[in-house]
Amino acid sequence: MASPTYQPRVNTSGNGWRNPPVGGGGVSGGRLSHQPRPDEEQSGPTGPKPRPGFGLRGPRRSPHVLTAESLASLTLPVGDDGVIIGIDPQNQPAVLSLLRPSPMEIALVGSMWMAQVLALRTVATGARVAVETARPPAWGQMAQAAGGGQQCVSVHDVRQIAPQGPSVSSPVLVVRDMGARPPRNQLAPSPWQSVLTVLPFLGPRSPQMLSRADLVGLQRLSPEEAEVVTRIMRLPEQVGAVLPTLSDNAMLWCSRDGHQFVMTQPTEAETNLLGGPRRMD
């Protein structure tokens, strides 16, 4: 068998990234074929010349770089996040943070209409809503209309609601609509899950619920109810005196840290679906 023959290795001339063209036609007088001739360089436009494979040179200075001491002077205005529930007395948007990393208890003494508006606006923020109610037909139409065909609102009979699996990417608002004496909540407190209990009026157990709630929303109350709420929530007397005079779309939201009057203005879509504001259903 004849011995195999091999072509001699190509001389790379000290450059390991490319081979010289065959026949030497690519080099003339020591100039590489891809480089411009001297007359072309002189006739070219003034300014920075591109480097092969790298484009134009960048800026030689760094005026956009800040020192570590200068970072403290940077500020970014960021407003509250949450559900826009209406406007305050200064005609500014009132934002309610309904979903938080820690469990939250909310009591709403008012109508199902107000609870459904809050549920719709919570869905608009990307959250899910689970309704435990003694009147499923009253919530069914709203549940079908919410989310544009997606299953964002689920309706459950009393004591038939299952754990919802809330998370930071899928927070849940649980609405409990079961009259003035709702049974005990079967769901365990969970992060990113808030429970909104709807009370049409103050019942025997309402004072205990209001006292342990993190947030309380109040529509128009009777003078007797206003006195009870003023004492439990430690409201100023002039604020409690206004509660019996509120209009159907006005509310007082209060917590241990303060209180705020809010007027909820329904959108056209909310009015077409739920009707106009009302205190009783």
Coordinates of N, CA, C and O in Angstrom, one line a residue, residues 169-258:
S169 N -47.4 36.5 42.4 CA -47.8 36.6 41.0 C -49.3 36.4 40.7 O -49.8 36.7 39.7
S170 N -50.0 35.9 41.7 CA -51.4 35.7 41.6 C -52.1 35.9 42.9 O -52.6 35.0 43.6
P171 N -52.2 37.2 43.4 CA -52.9 37.5 44.6 C -54.4 37.3 44.5 O -54.9 37.3 43.4
V172 N -55.0 37.2 45.7 CA -56.4 36.8 45.7 C -57.1 37.7 46.7 O -56.6 38.0 47.8
L173 N -58.3 38.2 46.3 CA -59.2 38.9 47.2 C -60.4 38.0 47.4 O -61.1 37.6 46.5
V174 N -60.6 37.6 48.6 CA -61.8 36.8 49.0 C -62.9 37.7 49.5 O -62.7 38.4 50.5
V175 N -64.0 37.6 48.9 CA -65.2 38.5 49.3 C -66.2 37.5 50.0 O -66.6 36.5 49.4
R176 N -66.6 37.9 51.2 CA -67.5 37.1 52.0 C -68.8 37.9 52.1 O -68.8 39.0 52.8
D177 N -69.9 37.5 51.4 CA -71.1 38.2 51.4 C -72.2 37.3 51.9 O -72.8 36.5 51.2
M178 N -72.4 37.3 53.3 CA -73.3 36.4 53.9 C -74.2 37.0 55.0 O -74.5 36.4 56.0
G179 N -74.5 38.3 54.8 CA -75.4 38.9 55.7 C -74.7 39.5 56.9 O -73.4 39.6 57.0
A180 N -75.5 40.0 57.9 CA -74.9 40.7 59.0 C -74.3 39.7 60.0 O -73.5 40.2 60.9
R181 N -74.5 38.4 59.9 CA -73.9 37.5 60.9 C -73.2 36.4 60.1 O -73.7 35.2 60.0
P182 N -72.1 36.7 59.4 CA -71.4 35.7 58.6 C -70.8 34.6 59.5 O -70.3 34.9 60.6
P183 N -70.7 33.4 59.0 CA -70.1 32.3 59.8 C -68.5 32.6 59.8 O -68.0 33.4 59.0
R184 N -67.9 31.8 60.6 CA -66.4 31.9 60.7 C -65.7 31.6 59.4 O -66.2 30.6 58.7
N185 N -64.7 32.3 59.0 CA -64.0 32.1 57.8 C -63.2 30.8 57.9 O -62.4 30.6 58.8
Q186 N -63.4 29.9 56.9 CA -62.7 28.6 56.9 C -61.3 28.7 56.3 O -60.5 27.7 56.5
L187 N -61.0 29.7 55.5 CA -59.7 29.8 54.9 C -58.7 30.3 55.9 O -58.9 31.3 56.6
A188 N -57.5 29.7 55.9 CA -56.4 30.1 56.8 C -55.8 31.4 56.2 O -55.7 31.6 55.0
P189 N -55.4 32.3 57.1 CA -54.7 33.5 56.6 C -53.5 33.1 55.8 O -52.7 32.3 56.2
S190 N -53.3 33.8 54.7 CA -52.2 33.5 53.7 C -51.6 34.8 53.2 O -52.3 35.8 53.0
P191 N -50.3 34.9 52.9 CA -49.7 36.1 52.3 C -50.4 36.3 50.9 O -50.8 35.3 50.2
W192 N -50.5 37.5 50.5 CA -51.1 37.9 49.2 C -52.6 37.5 49.1 O -53.0 37.2 48.0
Q193 N -53.2 37.4 50.3 CA -54.7 37.1 50.3 C -55.4 38.0 51.3 O -55.0 38.0 52.4
S194 N -56.3 38.8 50.8 CA -57.1 39.7 51.6 C -58.5 39.2 51.6 O -59.0 38.7 50.7
V195 N -59.2 39.4 52.8 CA -60.5 38.9 53.0 C -61.4 40.2 53.2 O -61.2 40.9 54.2
L196 N -62.4 40.4 52.3 CA -63.3 41.5 52.4 C -64.7 40.9 52.9 O -65.3 40.2 52.1
T197 N -65.1 41.3 54.1 CA -66.4 40.9 54.6 C -67.4 42.0 54.4 O -67.2 43.1 54.9
V198 N -68.5 41.7 53.7 CA -69.6 42.7 53.5 C -70.7 42.5 54.5 O -71.2 41.4 54.7
L199 N -70.9 43.6 55.2 CA -72.0 43.7 56.2 C -73.0 44.7 55.8 O -72.7 45.9 55.6
P200 N -74.3 44.3 55.5 CA -75.3 45.2 55.1 C -75.6 46.3 56.2 O -76.0 47.4 55.9
F201 N -75.5 45.9 57.4 CA -75.7 46.7 58.6 C -75.0 46.1 59.8 O -74.5 45.0 59.7
L202 N -74.9 46.8 60.9 CA -74.2 46.3 62.0 C -75.1 45.3 62.8 O -76.2 45.6 63.1
G203 N -74.5 44.1 63.0 CA -75.2 43.1 63.7 C -74.6 42.9 65.1 O -73.7 43.7 65.5
P204 N -75.0 41.9 65.8 CA -74.5 41.7 67.2 C -73.0 41.4 67.2 O -72.3 41.8 68.1
R205 N -72.4 40.8 66.1 CA -71.0 40.4 66.1 C -70.2 41.5 65.4 O -69.0 41.3 65.3
S206 N -70.8 42.5 64.8 CA -70.1 43.5 64.0 C -69.0 44.2 64.8 O -67.9 44.5 64.3
P207 N -69.3 44.7 66.0 CA -68.2 45.4 66.7 C -66.9 44.6 66.9 O -65.9 45.2 66.7
Q208 N -67.0 43.3 67.1 CA -65.8 42.5 67.2 C -65.1 42.5 65.8 O -63.8 42.5 65.8
M209 N -65.8 42.3 64.8 CA -65.2 42.3 63.4 C -64.6 43.6 63.1 O -63.5 43.6 62.5
L210 N -65.2 44.7 63.4 CA -64.6 46.0 63.1 C -63.3 46.2 63.9 O -62.4 46.8 63.4
S211 N -63.3 45.8 65.1 CA -62.2 46.1 66.0 C -61.0 45.3 65.6 O -59.8 45.8 65.8
R212 N -61.1 44.1 65.0 CA -60.0 43.4 64.6 C -59.6 43.5 63.1 O -58.6 43.0 62.6
A213 N -60.4 44.3 62.3 CA -60.1 44.5 60.9 C -59.0 45.5 60.7 O -58.8 46.4 61.5
D214 N -58.2 45.2 59.7 CA -57.1 46.1 59.4 C -57.6 47.4 58.6 O -57.0 48.4 58.7
L215 N -58.7 47.2 58.0 CA -59.3 48.4 57.2 C -60.8 48.2 57.2 O -61.4 47.1 57.1
V216 N -61.5 49.4 57.4 CA -63.0 49.4 57.5 C -63.5 50.4 56.5 O -63.0 51.6 56.5
G217 N -64.5 50.0 55.7 CA -65.1 50.9 54.8 C -66.6 51.1 55.2 O -67.3 50.1 55.5
L218 N -67.1 52.3 55.2 CA -68.4 52.6 55.8 C -69.2 53.4 54.7 O -68.7 54.5 54.3
Q219 N -70.3 52.9 54.3 CA -71.3 53.7 53.6 C -72.2 54.4 54.6 O -71.9 54.4 55.8
R220 N -73.3 54.9 54.1 CA -74.2 55.7 55.0 C -74.7 54.8 56.2 O -75.1 53.6 55.9
L221 N -74.7 55.3 57.4 CA -75.1 54.5 58.6 C -76.3 55.3 59.2 O -76.4 56.5 59.0
S222 N -77.0 54.6 60.1 CA -78.0 55.2 60.9 C -77.3 56.0 62.0 O -76.1 55.7 62.3
P223 N -77.9 56.9 62.7 CA -77.3 57.7 63.8 C -76.8 56.7 64.9 O -75.7 56.9 65.5
E224 N -77.6 55.7 65.2 CA -77.1 54.7 66.2 C -75.9 54.0 65.8 O -75.0 53.8 66.6
E225 N -75.9 53.5 64.5 CA -74.7 52.8 64.0 C -73.5 53.7 64.0 O -72.4 53.3 64.3
A226 N -73.7 55.0 63.6 CA -72.6 55.9 63.6 C -72.0 56.1 64.9 O -70.7 56.2 65.1
E227 N -72.8 56.1 66.0 CA -72.2 56.2 67.3 C -71.3 55.0 67.7 O -70.3 55.2 68.3
V228 N -71.8 53.8 67.3 CA -71.0 52.6 67.6 C -69.7 52.6 66.9 O -68.7 52.4 67.4
V229 N -69.8 52.9 65.6 CA -68.6 52.9 64.8 C -67.6 54.0 65.2 O -66.4 53.8 65.3
T230 N -68.1 55.2 65.6 CA -67.2 56.3 66.1 C -66.5 55.9 67.3 O -65.3 56.2 67.5
R231 N -67.1 55.1 68.2 CA -66.4 54.7 69.4 C -65.4 53.5 69.1 O -64.3 53.6 69.6
I232 N -65.8 52.6 68.3 CA -64.9 51.4 68.0 C -63.7 51.9 67.3 O -62.6 51.5 67.6
M233 N -63.9 52.7 66.2 CA -62.8 53.1 65.4 C -62.1 54.4 65.9 O -61.1 54.9 65.3
R234 N -62.6 54.9 67.0 CA -62.0 56.1 67.6 C -61.9 57.3 66.6 O -60.9 57.9 66.5
L235 N -63.0 57.6 66.0 CA -63.1 58.6 65.0 C -63.4 60.0 65.8 O -64.1 60.0 66.8
P236 N -63.0 61.1 65.2 CA -63.5 62.4 65.7 C -65.0 62.5 65.7 O -65.6 61.9 64.7
E237 N -65.6 63.2 66.6 CA -67.0 63.2 66.7 C -67.6 63.9 65.4 O -68.7 63.5 64.9
Q238 N -66.9 64.9 64.9 CA -67.4 65.6 63.7 C -67.4 64.7 62.5 O -68.2 64.8 61.6
V239 N -66.5 63.7 62.5 CA -66.4 62.7 61.4 C -67.6 61.8 61.5 O -68.3 61.4 60.5
G240 N -67.8 61.3 62.7 CA -68.9 60.4 62.9 C -70.3 61.0 62.7 O -71.2 60.3 62.2
A241 N -70.4 62.3 62.9 CA -71.7 63.0 62.6 C -72.0 63.1 61.2 O -73.2 63.2 60.8
V242 N -71.0 62.9 60.3 CA -71.2 63.0 58.8 C -71.7 61.7 58.3 O -72.4 61.6 57.2
L243 N -71.5 60.5 59.0 CA -71.8 59.2 58.4 C -73.3 59.1 58.1 O -73.6 58.5 57.0
P244 N -74.2 59.6 58.9 CA -75.7 59.4 58.5 C -76.1 60.3 57.3 O -77.2 60.1 56.8
T245 N -75.2 61.2 56.8 CA -75.6 62.1 55.7 C -74.9 61.7 54.4 O -75.0 62.5 53.4
L246 N -74.1 60.7 54.3 CA -73.4 60.3 53.1 C -74.3 60.0 52.0 O -75.3 59.4 52.2
S247 N -73.9 60.4 50.8 CA -74.6 60.0 49.6 C -74.4 58.5 49.2 O -73.5 57.8 49.9
D248 N -75.1 58.0 48.2 CA -75.0 56.5 47.9 C -73.6 56.1 47.4 O -73.2 55.0 47.6
N249 N -72.8 57.0 46.8 CA -71.5 56.7 46.3 C -70.4 57.2 47.1 O -69.2 57.2 46.7
A250 N -70.7 57.7 48.3 CA -69.6 58.2 49.2 C -69.4 57.2 50.4 O -70.3 56.5 50.8
M251 N -68.1 57.2 50.8 CA -67.7 56.2 51.8 C -66.7 56.9 52.7 O -66.0 57.9 52.4
L252 N -66.5 56.3 53.9 CA -65.4 56.7 54.8 C -64.6 55.4 55.0 O -65.1 54.4 55.5
W253 N -63.3 55.5 54.6 CA -62.4 54.4 54.8 C -61.5 54.8 56.0 O -60.9 55.9 56.1
C254 N -61.4 53.9 57.0 CA -60.6 54.2 58.2 C -59.9 53.0 58.6 O -60.2 51.8 58.4
S255 N -58.8 53.3 59.3 CA -57.9 52.3 59.9 C -57.4 52.8 61.3 O -57.9 53.8 61.7
R256 N -56.5 52.1 61.9 CA -56.0 52.5 63.2 C -55.1 53.8 63.0 O -54.8 54.5 64.0
D257 N -54.7 54.0 61.7 CA -53.8 55.2 61.5 C -54.4 56.4 61.0 O -53.8 57.5 61.1
G258 N -55.7 56.3 60.6 CA -56.3 57.5 60.1 C -57.6 57.2 59.3 O -58.1 56.0 59.4

